[in-house]
CSV table of C-alpha atoms in Angstrom, one decimal:
chain,number,residue,atom,x,y,z
A,819,MET,CA,-86.4,38.3,-12.2
A,820,GLU,CA,-84.8,40.6,-9.5
A,821,TYR,CA,-82.5,36.9,-8.4
A,822,ILE,CA,-82.3,36.7,-12.2
A,823,LYS,CA,-80.6,40.1,-13.2
A,824,PRO,CA,-77.2,39.4,-12.6
A,825,PHE,CA,-77.7,36.0,-14.9
A,826,LYS,CA,-76.8,35.1,-18.5
A,827,ARG,CA,-77.9,31.5,-18.5
A,828,ILE,CA,-80.2,29.4,-15.8
A,829,LEU,CA,-81.8,26.2,-15.4
A,830,LEU,CA,-85.3,26.1,-14.1
A,831,VAL,CA,-86.2,23.5,-13.2
A,832,GLY,CA,-90.2,22.1,-12.7
A,833,CYS,CA,-90.7,18.7,-10.1
A,834,ASN,CA,-93.1,16.1,-11.6
A,835,GLU,CA,-94.6,15.2,-8.0
A,836,CYS,CA,-96.9,17.7,-5.9
A,837,VAL,CA,-96.3,20.7,-7.5
A,838,THR,CA,-97.5,19.2,-11.0
A,839,VAL,CA,-101.3,17.9,-9.5
A,840,CYS,CA,-101.3,21.9,-7.7
A,841,ALA,CA,-100.5,23.3,-11.3
A,842,ALA,CA,-97.6,25.1,-9.3
A,843,GLY,CA,-94.0,23.3,-10.8
A,844,GLY,CA,-94.9,21.4,-13.0
A,845,ARG,CA,-94.0,20.7,-16.7
A,846,LYS,CA,-96.8,22.7,-17.8
A,847,GLU,CA,-95.6,25.7,-15.3
A,848,VAL,CA,-91.9,25.9,-16.3
A,849,GLY,CA,-92.6,26.4,-19.5
A,850,LEU,CA,-95.3,29.1,-19.5
A,851,LEU,CA,-92.5,30.5,-16.1
A,852,ALA,CA,-89.9,30.6,-19.0
A,853,SER,CA,-91.8,32.0,-21.8
A,854,GLY,CA,-92.6,34.5,-19.5
A,855,LEU,CA,-89.3,35.4,-18.1
A,856,HIS,CA,-87.8,35.4,-21.1
A,857,MET,CA,-89.6,38.0,-22.3
A,858,ALA,CA,-89.4,40.3,-19.2
A,859,VAL,CA,-85.5,39.3,-19.7
A,860,LEU,CA,-86.0,40.5,-23.1
A,861,LYS,CA,-88.3,43.4,-22.8
A,862,SER,CA,-85.6,44.8,-20.7
A,863,GLY,CA,-83.4,45.1,-22.8
A,864,ALA,CA,-80.8,42.3,-22.4
A,865,THR,CA,-81.1,38.5,-22.9
A,866,ILE,CA,-81.0,35.2,-21.2
A,867,GLU,CA,-81.1,31.9,-22.8
A,868,ILE,CA,-83.1,29.6,-20.1
A,869,ARG,CA,-83.5,26.0,-20.3
A,870,GLU,CA,-86.3,24.1,-19.2
A,871,HIS,CA,-85.7,20.6,-16.8
A,872,THR,CA,-88.4,18.4,-15.3
A,873,LEU,CA,-87.4,16.2,-12.8
A,874,GLU,CA,-89.1,13.3,-11.4
A,875,ARG,CA,-88.9,14.1,-8.1
A,876,GLN,CA,-87.0,17.2,-6.9
A,877,CYS,CA,-86.6,15.8,-2.8
A,878,ASP,CA,-84.8,12.2,-3.9
A,879,PRO,CA,-81.7,13.1,-4.6
A,880,GLU,CA,-81.1,10.2,-6.9
A,881,TYR,CA,-83.6,12.4,-9.3
A,882,VAL,CA,-81.9,15.5,-8.3
A,883,GLU,CA,-78.3,13.5,-9.8
A,884,GLU,CA,-80.1,13.6,-12.7
A,885,LEU,CA,-79.1,17.7,-13.2
A,886,VAL,CA,-75.6,16.7,-13.3
A,887,PRO,CA,-75.1,16.8,-17.2
A,888,MET,CA,-76.5,20.1,-17.0
A,889,ILE,CA,-75.2,22.2,-13.9
A,890,ASP,CA,-72.5,23.0,-15.7
A,891,GLY,CA,-73.5,25.2,-18.7
A,892,VAL,CA,-76.0,27.3,-15.9
A,893,GLU,CA,-75.0,30.1,-13.8
A,894,ALA,CA,-77.9,29.2,-11.2
A,895,VAL,CA,-80.6,27.2,-11.2
A,896,MET,CA,-84.4,28.7,-10.3
A,897,SER,CA,-87.1,25.6,-8.8
A,898,MET,CA,-90.5,25.2,-9.2
A,899,ALA,CA,-90.4,22.9,-6.2
A,900,CYS,CA,-91.2,22.8,-2.8
A,901,GLY,CA,-88.7,24.5,-0.4
A,902,CYS,CA,-88.1,20.6,0.1
A,903,GLY,CA,-86.9,21.1,-3.9
A,904,VAL,CA,-85.0,24.2,-3.9
A,905,GLN,CA,-83.0,23.0,-0.8
A,906,GLU,CA,-82.0,19.8,-2.0
A,907,ILE,CA,-80.4,21.6,-5.8
A,908,ALA,CA,-78.6,23.3,-3.0
A,909,ARG,CA,-77.1,21.0,-1.0
A,910,ARG,CA,-75.7,18.9,-4.3
A,911,PHE,CA,-74.5,21.6,-7.0
A,912,LYS,CA,-72.4,23.4,-3.2
A,913,ASN,CA,-71.4,26.5,-6.2
A,914,LYS,CA,-74.4,27.4,-7.7
A,915,PRO,CA,-76.8,29.6,-6.7
A,916,VAL,CA,-80.0,28.4,-6.5
A,917,PHE,CA,-83.4,30.1,-5.8
A,918,PRO,CA,-86.9,29.8,-5.3
A,919,ALA,CA,-90.0,30.6,-7.7
A,920,LEU,CA,-92.7,29.4,-5.6
A,921,ASN,CA,-93.7,30.2,-1.9
A,922,THR,CA,-95.1,26.8,-0.5
A,923,LYS,CA,-97.9,28.1,1.8
A,924,PHE,CA,-99.7,24.3,2.6
A,925,MET,CA,-100.1,21.0,2.9
A,926,GLY,CA,-104.2,20.4,1.0
A,927,ALA,CA,-106.4,18.8,-0.5
A,928,SER,CA,-108.4,19.5,-3.4
A,929,GLU,CA,-111.3,20.8,-2.6
A,930,ARG,CA,-112.9,20.8,-6.6
A,931,GLN,CA,-111.2,22.1,-9.9
A,932,GLY,CA,-108.7,24.6,-9.3
A,933,VAL,CA,-109.2,25.3,-5.4
A,934,TRP,CA,-107.0,23.7,-2.8
A,935,SER,CA,-107.2,24.2,0.6
A,936,GLU,CA,-105.0,23.6,3.6
A,937,ARG,CA,-106.2,20.3,6.0
A,938,CYS,CA,-102.2,19.5,7.5
A,939,GLN,CA,-100.5,21.1,9.3
A,940,GLY,CA,-97.7,17.7,9.9
A,941,CYS,CA,-98.0,17.9,14.6
A,942,GLY,CA,-96.3,15.2,14.8
A,943,ASP,CA,-99.1,13.8,17.3
A,944,CYS,CA,-102.4,13.2,14.8
A,945,LEU,CA,-105.4,13.9,17.0
A,946,LEU,CA,-108.2,12.9,14.1
A,947,GLY,CA,-109.2,9.5,15.3
A,948,MET,CA,-110.7,12.1,18.0
A,949,THR,CA,-112.3,14.7,15.8
A,950,GLY,CA,-114.5,13.1,13.4
A,951,GLY,CA,-111.4,13.6,10.3
A,952,ILE,CA,-111.4,17.1,11.0
A,953,CYS,CA,-108.1,18.5,11.8
A,954,PRO,CA,-109.2,21.2,14.2
A,955,ILE,CA,-105.2,22.6,14.3
A,956,ALA,CA,-105.1,22.8,10.2
A,957,ARG,CA,-109.3,24.2,9.7
A,958,CYS,CA,-109.5,25.7,12.8
A,959,ALA,CA,-107.9,29.7,13.3
A,960,LYS,CA,-106.9,29.6,16.5
A,961,GLN,CA,-106.6,25.8,17.1
A,962,LEU,CA,-108.5,24.9,19.5
A,963,MET,CA,-108.9,21.6,21.3
A,964,ASN,CA,-112.3,21.1,22.8
A,965,GLY,CA,-114.6,22.5,20.8
A,966,PRO,CA,-116.0,26.1,19.3
A,967,CYS,CA,-115.4,29.4,20.5
A,968,GLY,CA,-117.5,32.1,20.9
A,969,GLY,CA,-116.8,33.9,16.4
A,970,SER,CA,-118.8,30.0,15.0
A,971,THR,CA,-122.1,31.7,13.6
A,972,GLY,CA,-123.9,29.4,11.3
A,973,GLY,CA,-121.4,27.0,10.7
A,974,HIS,CA,-119.0,29.6,9.2
A,975,CYS,CA,-115.5,31.1,11.3
A,976,GLU,CA,-114.8,34.7,12.5
A,977,ILE,CA,-112.3,34.9,10.3
A,978,GLY,CA,-114.0,34.9,6.3
A,979,GLU,CA,-117.5,33.7,5.6
A,980,ASP,CA,-115.6,30.7,3.1
A,981,THR,CA,-114.3,29.5,6.3
A,982,ASP,CA,-116.0,26.5,7.6
A,983,CYS,CA,-116.1,26.4,11.6
A,984,ALA,CA,-114.5,23.7,12.0
A,985,TRP,CA,-115.8,22.8,15.6
A,986,ALA,CA,-118.9,23.0,13.1
A,987,LEU,CA,-117.9,20.8,11.5
A,988,ILE,CA,-116.9,17.9,13.5
A,989,TRP,CA,-119.6,18.6,15.7
A,990,GLU,CA,-122.2,17.4,12.6
A,991,ARG,CA,-119.9,14.5,11.8
A,992,LEU,CA,-119.8,13.1,15.2
A,993,LYS,CA,-124.0,13.8,15.4
A,994,ALA,CA,-123.7,11.7,12.3
A,995,LEU,CA,-121.3,9.1,13.3
A,996,GLY,CA,-122.9,8.6,16.7
A,997,GLN,CA,-119.9,9.3,18.2
A,998,ILE,CA,-120.7,12.4,20.5
A,999,GLU,CA,-119.6,10.9,23.3
A,1000,ARG,CA,-115.8,11.4,21.6
A,1001,TYR,CA,-116.9,15.6,21.9
A,1002,VAL,CA,-117.4,15.8,25.1
A,1003,GLU,CA,-114.1,13.5,26.4
A,1004,ILE,CA,-112.0,17.4,27.7
A,1005,THR,CA,-108.7,16.8,25.4
A,1006,PRO,CA,-105.0,18.4,27.3
A,1007,ALA,CA,-103.0,20.9,26.1
A,1008,LYS,CA,-101.3,19.3,22.7
A,1009,ASP,CA,-98.1,18.2,23.2
A,1010,TRP,CA,-96.7,20.2,20.6
A,1011,ARG,CA,-92.7,18.5,20.8
A,1012,PRO,CA,-93.4,16.3,18.0
A,1013,GLY,CA,-94.8,19.0,15.9
A,1014,GLY,CA,-91.9,20.9,15.6
A,1015,GLY,CA,-91.5,21.8,19.0
A,1016,SER,CA,-87.8,20.6,19.7
A,1017,GLY,CA,-86.8,21.8,16.5
A,1018,PRO,CA,-86.4,20.5,12.9
A,1019,ARG,CA,-87.4,16.9,13.0
A,1020,LYS,CA,-86.1,13.8,11.2
A,1021,ILE,CA,-87.3,10.0,10.6
A,1022,ILE,CA,-85.2,7.3,10.4
A,1023,ARG,CA,-86.3,3.8,9.6
A,1024,GLU,CA,-84.6,1.2,11.3
A,1025,ASP,CA,-84.8,-0.9,8.5
A,1026,LEU,CA,-84.5,1.4,5.5
A,1027,ALA,CA,-81.5,3.3,7.0
A,1028,GLU,CA,-78.0,2.5,5.6
B,434,MET,CA,-89.7,49.9,-37.4
B,435,GLU,CA,-91.5,51.7,-40.4
B,436,ASN,CA,-94.1,50.6,-42.4
B,437,PHE,CA,-95.4,48.1,-39.2
B,438,GLU,CA,-97.0,44.8,-40.2
B,439,PRO,CA,-98.4,43.3,-37.3
B,440,VAL,CA,-97.7,39.4,-37.0
B,441,ILE,CA,-101.0,38.0,-35.4
B,442,VAL,CA,-101.6,34.5,-35.0
B,443,ALA,CA,-105.1,33.2,-35.2
B,444,PHE,CA,-106.5,30.1,-33.0
B,445,CYS,CA,-109.5,28.7,-35.0
B,446,CYS,CA,-111.6,26.2,-34.0
B,447,HIS,CA,-111.8,23.3,-36.2
B,448,TYR,CA,-116.1,23.5,-35.9
B,449,CYS,CA,-116.4,27.2,-36.6
B,450,ALA,CA,-113.7,30.2,-36.8
B,451,TYR,CA,-111.4,27.6,-39.3
B,452,THR,CA,-114.5,26.8,-41.3
B,453,ALA,CA,-116.2,30.4,-41.0
B,454,ALA,CA,-112.2,31.1,-42.3
B,455,ASP,CA,-112.9,28.5,-45.5
B,456,MET,CA,-116.1,30.1,-45.8
B,457,ALA,CA,-114.5,34.0,-45.8
B,458,GLY,CA,-112.8,32.8,-49.4
B,459,SER,CA,-115.5,30.9,-50.8
B,460,GLN,CA,-117.4,34.1,-50.9
B,461,ARG,CA,-114.7,35.9,-51.8
B,462,LEU,CA,-114.0,38.9,-48.7
B,463,THR,CA,-110.2,39.8,-48.3
B,464,TYR,CA,-108.3,40.3,-45.0
B,465,PRO,CA,-105.1,41.0,-43.8
B,466,ALA,CA,-103.1,38.7,-44.3
B,467,ASN,CA,-101.3,39.4,-41.0
B,468,VAL,CA,-103.4,36.6,-39.5
B,469,LYS,CA,-101.9,33.1,-39.1
B,470,ILE,CA,-104.3,30.6,-38.9
B,471,ILE,CA,-103.8,27.3,-36.4
B,472,ARG,CA,-106.2,25.8,-36.7
B,473,VAL,CA,-107.1,23.6,-33.2
B,474,PRO,CA,-109.7,20.6,-32.4
B,475,CYS,CA,-111.3,22.9,-29.9
B,476,SER,CA,-111.1,26.4,-28.9
B,477,GLY,CA,-111.0,24.6,-25.2
B,478,LYS,CA,-107.6,22.7,-26.9
B,479,VAL,CA,-105.6,26.8,-27.1
B,480,ASP,CA,-103.1,26.0,-23.8
B,481,ALA,CA,-101.5,28.8,-22.0
B,482,LEU,CA,-98.3,27.8,-23.5
B,483,HIS,CA,-99.1,28.1,-26.7
B,484,ILE,CA,-100.5,31.5,-26.3
B,485,VAL,CA,-97.4,32.7,-24.4
B,486,LYS,CA,-94.9,30.6,-26.6
B,487,ALA,CA,-96.7,32.4,-29.7
B,488,PHE,CA,-95.6,35.6,-27.7
B,489,GLU,CA,-92.2,35.0,-27.0
B,490,LYS,CA,-91.5,34.6,-30.9
B,491,GLY,CA,-92.4,37.6,-31.3
B,492,ALA,CA,-96.1,37.8,-32.9
B,493,ASP,CA,-97.8,41.0,-32.4
B,494,GLY,CA,-101.4,39.8,-31.3
B,495,VAL,CA,-102.4,36.6,-30.7
B,496,TYR,CA,-106.5,35.7,-30.6
B,497,VAL,CA,-108.1,32.3,-29.7
B,498,ALA,CA,-111.8,31.7,-32.4
B,499,GLY,CA,-114.3,29.9,-30.6
B,500,CYS,CA,-117.8,29.0,-31.4
B,501,LEU,CA,-120.8,31.2,-30.1
B,502,GLU,CA,-121.9,31.0,-26.2
B,503,GLY,CA,-123.4,27.3,-26.1
B,504,ASP,CA,-122.4,26.0,-29.6
B,505,CYS,CA,-119.2,24.1,-28.4
B,506,HIS,CA,-119.0,21.0,-30.3
B,507,PHE,CA,-117.5,19.2,-26.6
B,508,LYS,CA,-119.6,20.5,-24.9
B,509,ASN,CA,-118.2,24.4,-23.1
B,510,GLY,CA,-114.5,24.6,-24.7
B,511,ASN,CA,-114.8,27.9,-25.5
B,512,VAL,CA,-116.6,28.9,-22.5
B,513,ARG,CA,-113.1,27.4,-21.2
B,514,ALA,CA,-110.7,29.3,-23.2
B,515,ALA,CA,-112.8,32.6,-22.4
B,516,ARG,CA,-111.7,31.7,-18.9
B,517,ARG,CA,-107.9,30.9,-20.0
B,518,VAL,CA,-107.4,34.0,-22.3
B,519,GLU,CA,-108.4,35.8,-19.3
B,520,SER,CA,-106.3,34.7,-17.4
B,521,VAL,CA,-103.1,34.9,-19.7
B,522,ARG,CA,-103.8,38.4,-20.3
B,523,LYS,CA,-103.5,39.3,-16.5
B,524,TYR,CA,-100.4,36.7,-17.1
B,525,LEU,CA,-99.4,39.0,-20.1
B,526,GLU,CA,-99.5,42.3,-17.9
B,527,GLU,CA,-97.3,41.2,-15.7
B,528,ILE,CA,-94.4,40.6,-17.8
B,529,GLY,CA,-95.0,44.2,-19.4
B,530,LEU,CA,-97.1,43.2,-22.2
B,531,GLU,CA,-100.0,44.7,-23.3
B,532,GLY,CA,-102.8,42.1,-22.9
B,533,GLU,CA,-105.3,44.0,-25.1
B,534,ARG,CA,-102.7,42.0,-27.9
B,535,LEU,CA,-104.4,38.5,-27.1
B,536,GLU,CA,-108.4,38.8,-27.0
B,537,MET,CA,-110.4,35.6,-27.4
B,538,VAL,CA,-113.8,35.7,-30.3
B,539,THR,CA,-116.9,33.6,-31.0
B,540,MET,CA,-118.5,33.0,-34.1
B,541,SER,CA,-120.4,30.4,-35.7
B,542,ALA,CA,-119.0,28.4,-39.5
B,543,GLY,CA,-121.1,30.3,-41.2
B,544,MET,CA,-119.8,33.5,-40.4
B,545,GLY,CA,-117.2,33.6,-42.7
B,546,TYR,CA,-117.6,38.3,-42.8
B,547,ARG,CA,-117.6,38.2,-39.2
B,548,PHE,CA,-114.2,36.1,-39.9
B,549,ALA,CA,-113.3,38.3,-42.1
B,550,GLN,CA,-113.8,41.4,-40.0
B,551,VAL,CA,-112.6,40.2,-36.7
B,552,ALA,CA,-109.4,39.1,-39.6
B,553,THR,CA,-109.1,43.1,-39.7
B,554,GLU,CA,-110.8,44.8,-37.2
B,555,MET,CA,-107.3,42.8,-35.1
B,556,THR,CA,-104.6,43.7,-37.5
B,557,GLU,CA,-106.2,47.6,-37.5
B,558,LYS,CA,-106.1,47.3,-33.6
B,559,ILE,CA,-102.7,46.1,-33.1
B,560,ARG,CA,-101.6,48.2,-35.9
B,561,LYS,CA,-102.5,51.2,-33.8
B,562,MET,CA,-100.5,49.8,-30.8
B,563,GLY,CA,-97.3,49.0,-32.6
B,564,PRO,CA,-95.4,46.5,-32.9
B,565,SER,CA,-94.3,44.1,-29.6
B,566,PRO,CA,-92.0,44.4,-27.4
B,567,ILE,CA,-90.6,41.4,-27.8
B,568,HIS,CA,-90.3,41.8,-31.5
B,569,LEU,CA,-88.5,44.2,-31.5
B,570,ALA,CA,-85.9,42.7,-29.0
B,571,LEU,CA,-85.5,40.1,-31.3
B,572,ALA,CA,-85.8,42.0,-34.5
B,573,GLY,CA,-82.7,44.8,-33.1
B,574,GLY,CA,-80.6,42.9,-34.1
B,575,ALA,CA,-80.4,40.3,-30.0
B,576,SER,CA,-79.2,37.5,-32.3
B,577,GLU,CA,-78.4,36.7,-28.7
B,578,ALA,CA,-81.5,36.5,-28.2
B,579,ARG,CA,-83.1,35.1,-30.8
B,580,LYS,CA,-80.3,32.0,-30.4
B,581,ALA,CA,-81.4,32.3,-27.0
B,582,ALA,CA,-85.2,32.2,-28.4
B,583,ASN,CA,-84.3,28.9,-30.9
B,584,ILE,CA,-86.0,30.9,-33.3
């Protein structure tokens, strides 16, 4: 609300990818937020025009280009994509203020309808082959590499009853797979350089890049 | 706004409330003309967006009328509708509208009397609450707002 206060005409942009499937920033959420913002502004005694548009993907310049015919008619843009989308719009349209409408929290999977939980932290050096397909980086509060800490009780993490102990899950899974020797192996300290420790990361596929 | 006549939108399930409205008519029961009925195939079909848009266009009250618990033609559409209504109520509060302007009610197809009663009660409740701030803003000569809202 504070962001858009100074403006009379804004463009609210959704994204058809990840934020659509997790019901955070797809076409429907764009409609709901546009309606809600419009009402809140009306109630405050002001007026605003909110245009709605949802792109196929906000993180690819080809799709962001679609906004060109719309952008001149608005004073500011609000994006319902993850931070990648917000930044892509900001990069493409240098003279338009762009605001985020979401807080992107994590890379997760849906446990069941309407429930999402964190599964991957993009550490750049995947351990899942060693840990029975359960990630101790994303799912252990302490990111331990060699078994649980003393706070693990009855399969739960000490931070809360509704958080599974990743290492308890790993142990059960390795047992079921007959791979307990993997548990006994000592994993050395993790190299965090590919996990962001050496600054912003970039991937260049020589065969694709022009 | 003197002589305030509320605009109320009722999303009525085809299998119960809509038929109950018909029943109320056959029984010659009167209910306030403020209630605008929208027939839906199931109360579970009513999306948050439908409700919010109704308020955005100036409705003073909205209710979703579905089948009695356990009687949904599509198994649990009415239960889903109730949960959705609950979440939209919170959203309305966040926007600055009273959540009480939105209700979920249940009835069977035979309850013509209940339909008329719900329509009357809802109209009275909203009449007491007064016009929604959005209705006021739209009516208050805010022609720009109207243009923006595409009304």
